[in-house]
């Protein structure tokens, strides 16, 4: 029942997703039976007891066994539900010791994933059949890492590392949602927020995953450095606010930006050279070009030096 | 259905009422019990409100005990102790006011109430000196801790010696003692109003509800301080 | 107000005294209840309009009518207004204020002045909340989770107004609870023993306990939040060394009991409706009464089940999951007992009873879907999705609001002296019921398929179910507006209602319609249980829908 989305659950792509689904459908059918039973009884009683002239209601009796029965019987059902839920939850919390560790950083409003060799990606890559331990943190406010196809969810709390794990057991793609409200900003097309923290998990064969780790740390084979910068521009969400064709977004367009002298919000003038751009990426609020708001998040810890260099070399090509 | 005139004939209750019994009560005893229960329930809500602060205090102290120990050295134990004695004494005088009111001794009641209110004033004056010291020394909550806005040249340069989170300790100190201080002020208001009514001669050996409840409230104010004093001043 | 003469005390409370001052400074619990009703319904209208805007925005994938940040404000306002300005005061402060003293056989609540104060405190709180809207409104969600609520320095004033507004509203709620608690203890008419109390009173009693004990914790939490904003104490803000999870604990320590502050009054109302319209003693009266207290008690120890994914320890999650299942027992007891009450009853399908039956249907769904959320591993998947949204709407709206409207229709003739049009009210009830199910059943599926809540935009695959839900919301709104129309029409054109339109044996129907200023011309003496229909004479059970002189 898990290869295709069932009527109520998305595709199951993780090892413990089937357990969750089993418990879900157990409760579902139990509820259906109880609900239909109660409603059928109520409907029958109500219709058959419809008020007739001259007919009085029968005085209410007492039925101790019935009353005790429906107070005590649910206890057993509830205890069983608690037990299966708790057992399933323990499986979800105990990280296998050989798990691959991936750092996940949530920020307003996006995700960044870092693999053991220092490679970063916006889309989470997961090797098939290998447990992955997520070490999650937040740069600003509460977020939550939610992958419905894996049936996992974990809040990212600023100042605390949160861990969770999954083992993808089928090839495919899964969605990443932020499930803890984290605000929003901007107007029109440049507005972004909680709802925009939609990402993807790409589940790949182990060999492809190793290849990704190797290539992720620099330009792909045959890719020039400015081309790599262009790819980073798309991957790291720069495109959300900065155009390359001169259109004004939430931030200045990169077209012709490099080497130009810009007027800052405090009326000083600054040359947009390598140093300025590096500062703008790492400490965006230090100097803001006049006419723009202090909305850019810091990319400290998300972009590495080599990647910043690549972005700068890409900007130089945008005349 | 009975007509209104029938009802008036039967309903003789309002005429039996002494003037201090409100129309919706049948007897003075019922009114007294009701008022007393109301005050107890109110005290329960007050305790839960302070309870929230005590829980926050306990959790923060469990997380960062050093900060609390370091911070508490800068609270003035002598002044705190003085205030504790003053409040305990005022609780006694409040109880004595109830006693004299029950006996119908109006002037004595007034005297005890005045003493209680004076004790409250002493408490607030001492508190004022404590607070102004803290402000002069820059021992202020949160981001105002050691604030350059205040003239710090006179203050001993011990801010460096305090852990950086001492601002949280002083934040809690000001919230907890501030909220308590507010209750002292409210208590003074209530007791003054009771005093005024006593002077007007509204109370008697049969009707002394307000004196009783005012004193009950005052005991709560006292009780909260009894917990605040050791928790803030004496944790080292 | 004890200065009124006998004649005034024994005339219709609506006309006993005249002029706006006689309303603005009234100490009469019935008038205060009516004034509450007006403002509570206004809040319902405002919250409902925000809900319709939210649903309209979600009708289509992509931006529809508003921008993302505006959407965030809309759902925050919807939540905050509905919870703090409408549902919490709805049944206790309006219907409760009116009916509770009459059911007790008392002339007023224990502290009439506090009652009036509570009303004005409510207005102050509402004004502060409105001020936050005037300043551009808050976008934190009704939960004010830190650190987001502390983040934006530009939003400081707005968040401050909103938090202070809710803080002040809390005091109004405490005062009402305190008043009811003491009234129930001390103002019962002669012969009205604890086991003869109507179940409405038992429900109000449980509610009052929670209001009195939980609300002060919210007050202190919000006060600390305000201090955190103003002084930067470092209690909740991780940037300053605080702990955002602590805020969640504090917040839910109040807000979980608040869920029961909202639902228990709904249960209290439908218990009355089932008894009156089945003409039987509620089956298992004592169990139903105690289950209200049981819910109040359990309500205090399950708060952290809102936080299973927040990073609490496994042990804490286990504990709170186990405790959460306890909630199912008193809730189940109530549902079973109501159903059994229908058995061999003499059932009338008058409009209020339709709401009682709708309550049974909707609350059972709301309760059963709670099982998915109490179970740990399914909750991890469902937490903060539309499943949760649907679940609590089934409880809050399908439970409390349906109970509120049922109670309003039930006591409307007593409160206003006017009878409304049954056909219109029946159509309104059916539209509300159908619209409600269309709106929120689809949201269960959205949620279990992974749609997170508080999303302005979503993946295209969720669009069709969102459309269904929005369509349902419009039906729901048409049902509510129909009901509102019927009631307003009754005020203008309705016939005068009789003393006991439902043929009920309950105490509130023994007094005149509308009641006299001091409720009863003579203090009633209670000799029977509240629902002893089998001891009633045939005359007592006559449904005098209309006042004799109004009948033609």
CSV table of C-alpha atoms in Angstrom, one decimal, chain B residues 14-129:
chain,number,residue,atom,x,y,z
B,14,UNK,CA,-35.8,42.9,51.4
B,15,UNK,CA,-37.3,44.3,54.5
B,16,UNK,CA,-35.4,42.0,56.8
B,17,UNK,CA,-32.1,43.0,55.3
B,18,UNK,CA,-29.8,45.0,57.4
B,19,UNK,CA,-28.4,47.9,55.3
B,20,UNK,CA,-25.0,46.3,54.7
B,21,UNK,CA,-26.5,43.1,53.1
B,22,UNK,CA,-26.7,43.4,49.4
B,23,UNK,CA,-30.1,42.6,47.8
B,24,UNK,CA,-29.0,39.3,46.2
B,25,UNK,CA,-28.0,37.8,49.5
B,26,UNK,CA,-30.5,36.3,51.9
B,27,UNK,CA,-28.5,36.6,55.1
B,28,UNK,CA,-25.5,38.5,56.4
B,29,UNK,CA,-23.8,35.1,57.1
B,30,UNK,CA,-24.2,34.1,53.5
B,31,UNK,CA,-22.8,37.4,52.3
B,32,UNK,CA,-19.8,37.0,54.6
B,33,UNK,CA,-19.1,33.4,53.5
B,34,UNK,CA,-19.4,34.4,49.9
B,35,UNK,CA,-17.0,37.3,50.2
B,36,UNK,CA,-14.5,35.2,52.1
B,37,UNK,CA,-14.6,32.4,49.5
B,38,UNK,CA,-14.2,35.0,46.8
B,39,UNK,CA,-11.0,36.3,48.4
B,40,UNK,CA,-9.6,32.8,48.9
B,41,UNK,CA,-10.2,32.1,45.2
B,42,UNK,CA,-8.6,35.3,44.3
B,43,UNK,CA,-5.6,34.5,46.5
B,44,UNK,CA,-5.3,31.2,44.6
B,45,UNK,CA,-5.0,33.0,41.3
B,46,UNK,CA,-2.4,35.3,42.8
B,47,UNK,CA,-0.4,32.4,44.0
B,48,UNK,CA,-0.5,30.8,40.6
B,49,UNK,CA,0.6,34.0,39.0
B,50,UNK,CA,3.6,34.3,41.3
B,51,UNK,CA,4.0,30.6,40.9
B,52,UNK,CA,4.8,31.2,37.2
B,53,UNK,CA,7.6,33.5,38.2
B,54,UNK,CA,8.9,31.0,40.8
B,55,UNK,CA,9.0,28.3,38.1
B,56,UNK,CA,10.9,30.6,35.7
B,57,UNK,CA,13.2,31.4,38.6
B,58,UNK,CA,13.7,27.7,39.5
B,59,UNK,CA,14.4,26.7,35.9
B,60,UNK,CA,16.8,29.5,35.2
B,61,UNK,CA,18.6,28.9,38.5
B,62,UNK,CA,18.9,25.2,37.7
B,63,UNK,CA,20.5,26.1,34.3
B,64,UNK,CA,22.8,28.8,35.6
B,65,UNK,CA,23.4,28.5,39.3
B,66,UNK,CA,26.6,30.5,39.2
B,67,UNK,CA,24.9,33.5,37.8
B,68,UNK,CA,22.4,33.5,40.7
B,69,UNK,CA,25.1,33.1,43.3
B,70,UNK,CA,27.2,35.8,41.9
B,71,UNK,CA,24.3,38.1,41.4
B,72,UNK,CA,22.8,37.7,44.9
B,73,UNK,CA,26.0,39.0,46.5
B,74,UNK,CA,25.0,42.4,45.2
B,75,UNK,CA,21.7,42.5,47.0
B,76,UNK,CA,21.5,44.2,50.3
B,77,UNK,CA,20.7,41.4,52.8
B,78,UNK,CA,20.3,43.8,55.8
B,79,UNK,CA,17.7,45.9,54.0
B,80,UNK,CA,16.0,42.7,52.8
B,81,UNK,CA,15.9,41.4,56.4
B,82,UNK,CA,14.6,44.7,57.7
B,83,UNK,CA,11.8,44.6,55.2
B,84,UNK,CA,11.0,41.0,56.2
B,85,UNK,CA,10.7,42.0,59.8
B,86,UNK,CA,8.6,45.0,58.9
B,87,UNK,CA,6.2,42.9,56.8
B,88,UNK,CA,5.9,40.2,59.4
B,89,UNK,CA,5.1,42.8,62.0
B,90,UNK,CA,2.5,44.4,59.6
B,91,UNK,CA,0.8,41.0,59.2
B,92,UNK,CA,0.5,40.8,62.9
B,93,UNK,CA,-1.0,44.3,63.1
B,94,UNK,CA,-3.4,43.4,60.3
B,95,UNK,CA,-4.6,40.4,62.2
B,96,UNK,CA,-5.0,42.5,65.3
B,97,UNK,CA,-7.1,45.0,63.3
B,98,UNK,CA,-9.5,42.1,62.4
B,99,UNK,CA,-9.6,41.0,66.0
B,100,UNK,CA,-10.5,44.5,67.3
B,101,UNK,CA,-13.0,44.9,64.5
B,102,UNK,CA,-14.7,41.6,65.5
B,103,UNK,CA,-15.0,43.0,69.0
B,104,UNK,CA,-16.5,46.1,67.6
B,105,UNK,CA,-13.7,48.4,68.9
B,106,UNK,CA,-13.6,50.9,66.2
B,107,UNK,CA,-10.8,53.2,67.3
B,108,UNK,CA,-8.5,50.3,68.1
B,109,UNK,CA,-9.2,48.9,64.6
B,110,UNK,CA,-8.3,52.2,63.1
B,111,UNK,CA,-5.0,52.3,65.1
B,112,UNK,CA,-4.0,48.8,63.9
B,113,UNK,CA,-4.9,49.6,60.3
B,114,UNK,CA,-2.8,52.8,60.4
B,115,UNK,CA,0.1,50.8,61.9
B,116,UNK,CA,-0.2,48.3,59.1
B,117,UNK,CA,-0.3,51.0,56.4
B,118,UNK,CA,2.7,52.7,58.0
B,119,UNK,CA,4.7,49.4,57.9
B,120,UNK,CA,3.8,49.2,54.2
B,121,UNK,CA,5.2,52.7,53.8
B,122,UNK,CA,8.4,51.7,55.6
B,123,UNK,CA,8.7,48.7,53.3
B,124,UNK,CA,8.4,50.8,50.2
B,125,UNK,CA,10.9,53.4,51.5
B,126,UNK,CA,13.4,50.7,52.1
B,127,UNK,CA,12.7,49.3,48.7
B,128,UNK,CA,13.2,52.7,47.2
B,129,UNK,CA,16.7,52.9,48.7
